[in-house]
Amino acid sequence: MAVGLGPISTLHPVPGFELGIASAGIKRPGRKDVVVMRCAEGSTVAGVFTLNAFCAAPVILCKQRFLGPVRYLVTNTGNANAGTGEAGLANASAVCAKLAELVGVDQNQVLPYSTGVIGEPLPVAKIEAALPAALANLGADNWAEAAAGIMTTDTLPKGASRQFQHDGVTVTVTGISKGAGMIKPNMATMLGYIATDAKVAQGVLQDLLRDAANKSFNRITIDGDTSTNDSCTLVATGQAPLPEITQASGALFSALKQAVIEVSMELAQAIVRDGEGATKFVTVQVNGGANHQECLDVGYAVAHSPLIKTALFASDPNWGRILAAVGYAGVPNLDVSKIDVFLDEVCIASRGCRAASYTEDQGARVMAQEEITIRIELGRGDASETIWTTDLSHEYVKINAEYRT
């Protein structure tokens, strides 16, 4: 059940970027599971990728290629091509080579992406057979169909779009993402693709994506597992008739940065809202830290606690579990007598113990909501961080117990 996530809103086409979808039948016959994206010649590309040491073969190739000229991106679902060694690299390269042959570019100009079951050989022949249909389907208006084409255990496609005006020119930023389980991104999301028609120097684009990821995709967690395949790519096609952005300053850059961050945050929060088995969308806000890292440590301790997540699922205001998680987060010299904890605006703990004004009915009322904010005031400094997470339900266990069956 997706929490507060409905149909995709309008996804504006990005001049110079096209998407095509086809069926390879990797896991199920007829399932549209291959997506090809074409970038205009001269596009710049930025990427952030998983830090999992067992990173998938397509991630390895993307990291080697994305700084060069890129013309095509190819994604398959149903198979992660991870934990597959040299054979996996050869298979990912073969798919890129076939696409390159069909369109007449160098295979190094093709970036591969995969998502699905880990440890299984990539069905190269099936994917290659689907490429002509995906190419024939290329169109600037296919963002929503592509969002559905990259899904695995997602229940709904995820997309976001923004436009702004600069010197009378409309600039567009549109993106899609997928992910519902194995979510604690580290430098990226499960799979995310964002494109803009602004013209941006590669170094500026890379810094922009890294900043956007750290404000969005790197602030979500469903189950605390960092995937082998996390990849997020930002493409600037340069088709808007505006000067190239060569520095991280000025009105055009500021407007673009705001749009990219807004799209990234909407996509990241959509992943949490569609978390496997999720019935709650939970914001964990930590204020008053001595530095940002200790705020993150506290936030993730709360967001990852199975006891807190199951209490959220049961709508049980068991606030002692929150205090316990804050206490074991590893913050040095933590003075618990300065800590206040809130469920929405209900103060449940003040100065390290139950708030005098708190009643169980107040806590139960908040915990019954689909959307909840857990706010922790550390009283140590001025740093703040926000993380988004879910509860842990019976359905999450069922989905992951039966994932390969």
CSV table of N, CA, C and O in Angstrom, one decimal, residues 5 11 46-48 143 158-163 172-179 183 185 187-196 205-221 231-235 255-273 281 386 388:
chain,number,residue,atom,x,y,z
A,5,LEU,N,0.5,8.3,-2.0
A,5,LEU,CA,1.2,8.4,-3.3
A,5,LEU,C,0.1,8.0,-4.3
A,5,LEU,O,-0.4,6.9,-4.3
A,11,LEU,N,4.4,15.1,-16.3
A,11,LEU,CA,5.8,15.0,-16.5
A,11,LEU,C,6.2,15.7,-17.8
A,11,LEU,O,5.9,15.2,-18.9
A,46,ALA,N,26.0,13.5,-15.3
A,46,ALA,CA,26.5,13.3,-13.9
A,46,ALA,C,25.9,12.1,-13.3
A,46,ALA,O,24.8,11.6,-13.7
A,47,GLY,N,26.7,11.4,-12.4
A,47,GLY,CA,26.2,10.2,-11.8
A,47,GLY,C,26.6,10.0,-10.4
A,47,GLY,O,27.7,10.5,-10.0
A,48,VAL,N,25.8,9.4,-9.6
A,48,VAL,CA,26.2,9.0,-8.2
A,48,VAL,C,25.8,7.5,-8.1
A,48,VAL,O,24.7,7.1,-8.6
A,143,TRP,N,7.8,9.6,-20.5
A,143,TRP,CA,8.4,9.5,-19.1
A,143,TRP,C,7.5,8.6,-18.2
A,143,TRP,O,8.1,7.8,-17.4
A,158,LYS,N,6.9,6.3,-10.3
A,158,LYS,CA,7.3,7.5,-9.6
A,158,LYS,C,7.9,8.5,-10.5
A,158,LYS,O,8.9,8.2,-11.2
A,159,GLY,N,7.4,9.7,-10.5
A,159,GLY,CA,8.0,10.8,-11.4
A,159,GLY,C,7.7,12.2,-10.8
A,159,GLY,O,6.8,12.3,-10.0
A,160,ALA,N,8.5,13.1,-11.3
A,160,ALA,CA,8.3,14.5,-10.8
A,160,ALA,C,8.9,15.4,-11.9
A,160,ALA,O,9.8,15.1,-12.6
A,161,SER,N,8.3,16.7,-11.9
A,161,SER,CA,8.7,17.6,-13.0
A,161,SER,C,8.6,19.0,-12.5
A,161,SER,O,7.7,19.3,-11.7
A,162,ARG,N,9.5,19.9,-12.9
A,162,ARG,CA,9.4,21.3,-12.6
A,162,ARG,C,9.8,22.1,-13.9
A,162,ARG,O,10.6,21.6,-14.7
A,163,GLN,N,9.3,23.3,-14.0
A,163,GLN,CA,9.7,24.2,-15.0
A,163,GLN,C,9.9,25.6,-14.4
A,163,GLN,O,9.2,26.0,-13.4
A,172,THR,N,13.2,23.1,-18.3
A,172,THR,CA,12.5,21.9,-17.7
A,172,THR,C,13.4,21.0,-17.0
A,172,THR,O,14.6,20.8,-17.4
A,173,VAL,N,12.9,20.5,-15.9
A,173,VAL,CA,13.6,19.4,-15.1
A,173,VAL,C,12.6,18.3,-14.9
A,173,VAL,O,11.6,18.6,-14.2
A,174,THR,N,12.8,17.1,-15.4
A,174,THR,CA,11.9,16.0,-15.2
A,174,THR,C,12.7,14.8,-14.8
A,174,THR,O,13.8,14.5,-15.3
A,175,GLY,N,12.1,13.9,-13.9
A,175,GLY,CA,12.8,12.8,-13.4
A,175,GLY,C,11.9,11.6,-13.1
A,175,GLY,O,10.7,11.8,-12.8
A,176,ILE,N,12.4,10.4,-13.1
A,176,ILE,CA,11.7,9.2,-12.6
A,176,ILE,C,12.6,8.4,-11.7
A,176,ILE,O,13.8,8.6,-11.8
A,177,SER,N,12.0,7.6,-10.9
A,177,SER,CA,12.8,6.7,-10.0
A,177,SER,C,12.1,5.5,-9.7
A,177,SER,O,10.9,5.4,-10.0
A,178,LYS,N,12.8,4.5,-9.2
A,178,LYS,CA,12.2,3.2,-8.8
A,178,LYS,C,12.8,2.8,-7.5
A,178,LYS,O,14.0,3.1,-7.2
A,179,GLY,N,12.1,2.1,-6.7
A,179,GLY,CA,12.6,1.5,-5.4
A,179,GLY,C,11.5,1.4,-4.4
A,179,GLY,O,10.6,2.2,-4.4
A,183,ILE,N,16.4,-0.4,0.6
A,183,ILE,CA,16.5,1.0,0.5
A,183,ILE,C,17.2,1.6,1.7
A,183,ILE,O,16.7,1.7,2.8
A,185,PRO,N,19.9,4.2,0.5
A,185,PRO,CA,20.9,4.7,-0.5
A,185,PRO,C,22.2,5.3,0.1
A,185,PRO,O,22.1,5.9,1.2
A,187,MET,N,24.9,7.5,-1.7
A,187,MET,CA,25.3,8.3,-2.8
A,187,MET,C,24.3,8.2,-4.0
A,187,MET,O,24.5,8.8,-5.0
A,188,ALA,N,23.2,7.5,-3.8
A,188,ALA,CA,22.2,7.5,-4.9
A,188,ALA,C,20.9,6.9,-4.4
A,188,ALA,O,20.7,6.6,-3.2
A,189,THR,N,19.9,6.7,-5.3
A,189,THR,CA,18.7,5.9,-5.0
A,189,THR,C,18.8,4.6,-5.7
A,189,THR,O,19.8,4.2,-6.3
A,190,MET,N,17.8,3.8,-5.6
A,190,MET,CA,17.8,2.5,-6.3
A,190,MET,C,18.1,2.7,-7.8
A,190,MET,O,19.2,2.4,-8.3
A,191,LEU,N,17.2,3.3,-8.5
A,191,LEU,CA,17.5,3.8,-9.9
A,191,LEU,C,16.8,5.1,-10.0
A,191,LEU,O,15.6,5.2,-9.7
A,192,GLY,N,17.5,6.1,-10.5
A,192,GLY,CA,16.9,7.4,-10.7
A,192,GLY,C,17.5,8.1,-11.9
A,192,GLY,O,18.7,8.0,-12.2
A,193,TYR,N,16.6,8.7,-12.7
A,193,TYR,CA,17.0,9.4,-13.9
A,193,TYR,C,16.4,10.8,-14.0
A,193,TYR,O,15.1,10.9,-13.9
A,194,ILE,N,17.2,11.8,-14.1
A,194,ILE,CA,16.7,13.2,-14.1
A,194,ILE,C,17.3,13.9,-15.3
A,194,ILE,O,18.5,13.7,-15.6
A,195,ALA,N,16.5,14.6,-16.1
A,195,ALA,CA,17.1,15.3,-17.2
A,195,ALA,C,16.6,16.8,-17.2
A,195,ALA,O,15.5,17.1,-16.7
A,196,THR,N,17.4,17.6,-17.8
A,196,THR,CA,17.1,19.0,-18.0
A,196,THR,C,17.6,19.5,-19.3
A,196,THR,O,18.6,18.9,-19.8
A,205,LEU,N,27.6,20.2,-13.0
A,205,LEU,CA,26.4,19.2,-13.0
A,205,LEU,C,26.7,18.1,-11.9
A,205,LEU,O,25.8,17.7,-11.2
A,206,GLN,N,27.9,17.6,-11.9
A,206,GLN,CA,28.2,16.6,-10.9
A,206,GLN,C,28.1,17.1,-9.5
A,206,GLN,O,27.5,16.4,-8.6
A,207,ASP,N,28.6,18.3,-9.2
A,207,ASP,CA,28.4,18.8,-7.8
A,207,ASP,C,26.9,19.1,-7.5
A,207,ASP,O,26.5,18.9,-6.4
A,208,LEU,N,26.1,19.5,-8.5
A,208,LEU,CA,24.7,19.7,-8.3
A,208,LEU,C,24.0,18.4,-8.0
A,208,LEU,O,23.2,18.4,-7.0
A,209,LEU,N,24.3,17.3,-8.7
A,209,LEU,CA,23.7,16.1,-8.4
A,209,LEU,C,24.1,15.5,-7.0
A,209,LEU,O,23.2,15.0,-6.3
A,210,ARG,N,25.3,15.7,-6.7
A,210,ARG,CA,25.8,15.2,-5.4
A,210,ARG,C,25.1,15.9,-4.3
A,210,ARG,O,24.6,15.3,-3.3
A,211,ASP,N,24.9,17.2,-4.4
A,211,ASP,CA,24.2,18.0,-3.4
A,211,ASP,C,22.7,17.6,-3.3
A,211,ASP,O,22.2,17.5,-2.2
A,212,ALA,N,22.1,17.5,-4.5
A,212,ALA,CA,20.7,17.1,-4.5
A,212,ALA,C,20.5,15.7,-3.9
A,212,ALA,O,19.6,15.5,-3.1
A,213,ALA,N,21.4,14.8,-4.2
A,213,ALA,CA,21.3,13.4,-3.6
A,213,ALA,C,21.4,13.4,-2.1
A,213,ALA,O,20.7,12.7,-1.4
A,214,ASN,N,22.3,14.3,-1.6
A,214,ASN,CA,22.5,14.3,-0.2
A,214,ASN,C,21.4,15.0,0.5
A,214,ASN,O,21.2,14.8,1.8
A,215,LYS,N,20.5,15.7,-0.2
A,215,LYS,CA,19.4,16.3,0.4
A,215,LYS,C,18.1,15.5,0.2
A,215,LYS,O,17.0,15.8,0.8
A,216,SER,N,18.2,14.4,-0.5
A,216,SER,CA,17.0,13.6,-0.9
A,216,SER,C,17.2,12.1,-0.8
A,216,SER,O,16.9,11.5,0.2
A,217,PHE,N,17.9,11.6,-1.8
A,217,PHE,CA,18.1,10.1,-1.9
A,217,PHE,C,18.9,9.6,-0.7
A,217,PHE,O,18.7,8.4,-0.3
A,218,ASN,N,19.8,10.4,-0.2
A,218,ASN,CA,20.7,10.0,0.9
A,218,ASN,C,20.1,10.3,2.2
A,218,ASN,O,20.7,10.2,3.3
A,219,ARG,N,18.8,10.6,2.2
A,219,ARG,CA,18.1,10.9,3.5
A,219,ARG,C,16.8,10.0,3.6
A,219,ARG,O,15.9,10.4,4.3
A,220,ILE,N,16.8,8.9,2.9
A,220,ILE,CA,15.7,8.0,3.0
A,220,ILE,C,16.2,6.6,3.4
A,220,ILE,O,17.3,6.2,3.1
A,221,THR,N,15.3,5.9,4.1
A,221,THR,CA,15.6,4.5,4.4
A,221,THR,C,14.3,3.7,4.6
A,221,THR,O,13.3,4.3,5.2
A,231,SER,N,21.9,3.7,-8.5
A,231,SER,CA,22.5,4.6,-9.5
A,231,SER,C,21.5,5.7,-9.7
A,231,SER,O,20.3,5.5,-9.8
A,232,CYS,N,22.0,6.9,-9.8
A,232,CYS,CA,21.2,8.1,-10.1
A,232,CYS,C,22.0,8.9,-11.1
A,232,CYS,O,23.1,9.2,-10.9
A,233,THR,N,21.3,9.3,-12.2
A,233,THR,CA,21.9,9.9,-13.3
A,233,THR,C,21.2,11.2,-13.6
A,233,THR,O,20.0,11.3,-13.7
A,234,LEU,N,22.0,12.3,-13.8
A,234,LEU,CA,21.4,13.6,-14.2
A,234,LEU,C,22.0,14.0,-15.5
A,234,LEU,O,23.2,14.0,-15.7
A,235,VAL,N,21.1,14.2,-16.5
A,235,VAL,CA,21.5,14.6,-17.9
A,235,VAL,C,21.1,16.0,-18.2
A,235,VAL,O,20.0,16.4,-17.9
A,255,ALA,N,18.2,28.8,-9.9
A,255,ALA,CA,16.8,28.3,-10.3
A,255,ALA,C,16.9,26.9,-10.7
A,255,ALA,O,16.0,26.1,-10.3
A,256,LEU,N,18.0,26.5,-11.4
A,256,LEU,CA,18.1,25.1,-11.8
A,256,LEU,C,18.4,24.2,-10.6
A,256,LEU,O,17.8,23.1,-10.4
A,257,LYS,N,19.2,24.7,-9.7
A,257,LYS,CA,19.5,23.9,-8.5
A,257,LYS,C,18.2,23.7,-7.7
A,257,LYS,O,18.0,22.6,-7.2
A,258,GLN,N,17.4,24.7,-7.5
A,258,GLN,CA,16.1,24.5,-6.8
A,258,GLN,C,15.3,23.5,-7.4
A,258,GLN,O,14.7,22.6,-6.8
A,259,ALA,N,15.2,23.6,-8.8
A,259,ALA,CA,14.3,22.6,-9.5
A,259,ALA,C,14.8,21.2,-9.4
A,259,ALA,O,14.0,20.3,-9.2
A,260,VAL,N,16.1,21.0,-9.5
A,260,VAL,CA,16.7,19.7,-9.4
A,260,VAL,C,16.5,19.1,-8.0
A,260,VAL,O,16.1,17.9,-7.8
A,261,ILE,N,16.7,19.9,-7.0
A,261,ILE,CA,16.5,19.4,-5.6
A,261,ILE,C,15.0,19.1,-5.3
A,261,ILE,O,14.7,18.1,-4.7
A,262,GLU,N,14.1,19.9,-5.8
A,262,GLU,CA,12.7,19.7,-5.6
A,262,GLU,C,12.3,18.4,-6.3
A,262,GLU,O,11.6,17.6,-5.7
A,263,VAL,N,12.8,18.1,-7.5
A,263,VAL,CA,12.4,16.9,-8.2
A,263,VAL,C,13.0,15.7,-7.5
A,263,VAL,O,12.4,14.7,-7.3
A,264,SER,N,14.3,15.8,-7.0
A,264,SER,CA,15.0,14.8,-6.3
A,264,SER,C,14.2,14.4,-5.0
A,264,SER,O,14.1,13.2,-4.7
A,265,MET,N,13.8,15.4,-4.3
A,265,MET,CA,13.2,15.2,-3.0
A,265,MET,C,11.8,14.5,-3.2
A,265,MET,O,11.4,13.6,-2.5
A,266,GLU,N,11.1,15.0,-4.3
A,266,GLU,CA,9.8,14.4,-4.5
A,266,GLU,C,10.0,12.9,-4.9
A,266,GLU,O,9.2,12.0,-4.5
A,267,LEU,N,11.0,12.6,-5.7
A,267,LEU,CA,11.2,11.2,-6.1
A,267,LEU,C,11.6,10.4,-4.9
A,267,LEU,O,11.2,9.2,-4.8
A,268,ALA,N,12.5,10.9,-4.1
A,268,ALA,CA,13.0,10.1,-2.9
A,268,ALA,C,11.9,9.9,-2.0
A,268,ALA,O,11.7,8.7,-1.5
A,269,GLN,N,11.0,10.8,-1.7
A,269,GLN,CA,9.9,10.6,-0.8
A,269,GLN,C,8.9,9.7,-1.4
A,269,GLN,O,8.3,8.9,-0.6
A,270,ALA,N,8.8,9.7,-2.7
A,270,ALA,CA,7.8,8.7,-3.3
A,270,ALA,C,8.3,7.3,-3.1
A,270,ALA,O,7.5,6.4,-2.9
A,271,ILE,N,9.6,7.1,-3.1
A,271,ILE,CA,10.2,5.7,-2.8
A,271,ILE,C,9.8,5.3,-1.4
A,271,ILE,O,9.3,4.1,-1.2
A,272,VAL,N,9.9,6.2,-0.5
A,272,VAL,CA,9.5,5.8,0.9
A,272,VAL,C,8.0,5.6,1.0
A,272,VAL,O,7.5,4.6,1.6
A,273,ARG,N,7.2,6.4,0.4
A,273,ARG,CA,5.8,6.3,0.4
A,273,ARG,C,5.3,4.9,-0.2
A,273,ARG,O,4.3,4.4,0.2
A,281,PHE,N,4.1,6.8,6.6
A,281,PHE,CA,5.2,7.6,6.1
A,281,PHE,C,5.7,8.5,7.2
A,281,PHE,O,5.0,9.3,7.8
A,386,THR,N,17.0,15.8,8.6
A,386,THR,CA,15.7,15.1,8.4
A,386,THR,C,15.9,13.9,7.6
A,386,THR,O,16.5,13.9,6.5
A,388,TRP,N,13.5,10.4,6.1
A,388,TRP,CA,12.2,9.8,5.8
A,388,TRP,C,12.2,8.3,5.8
A,388,TRP,O,13.1,7.7,5.2
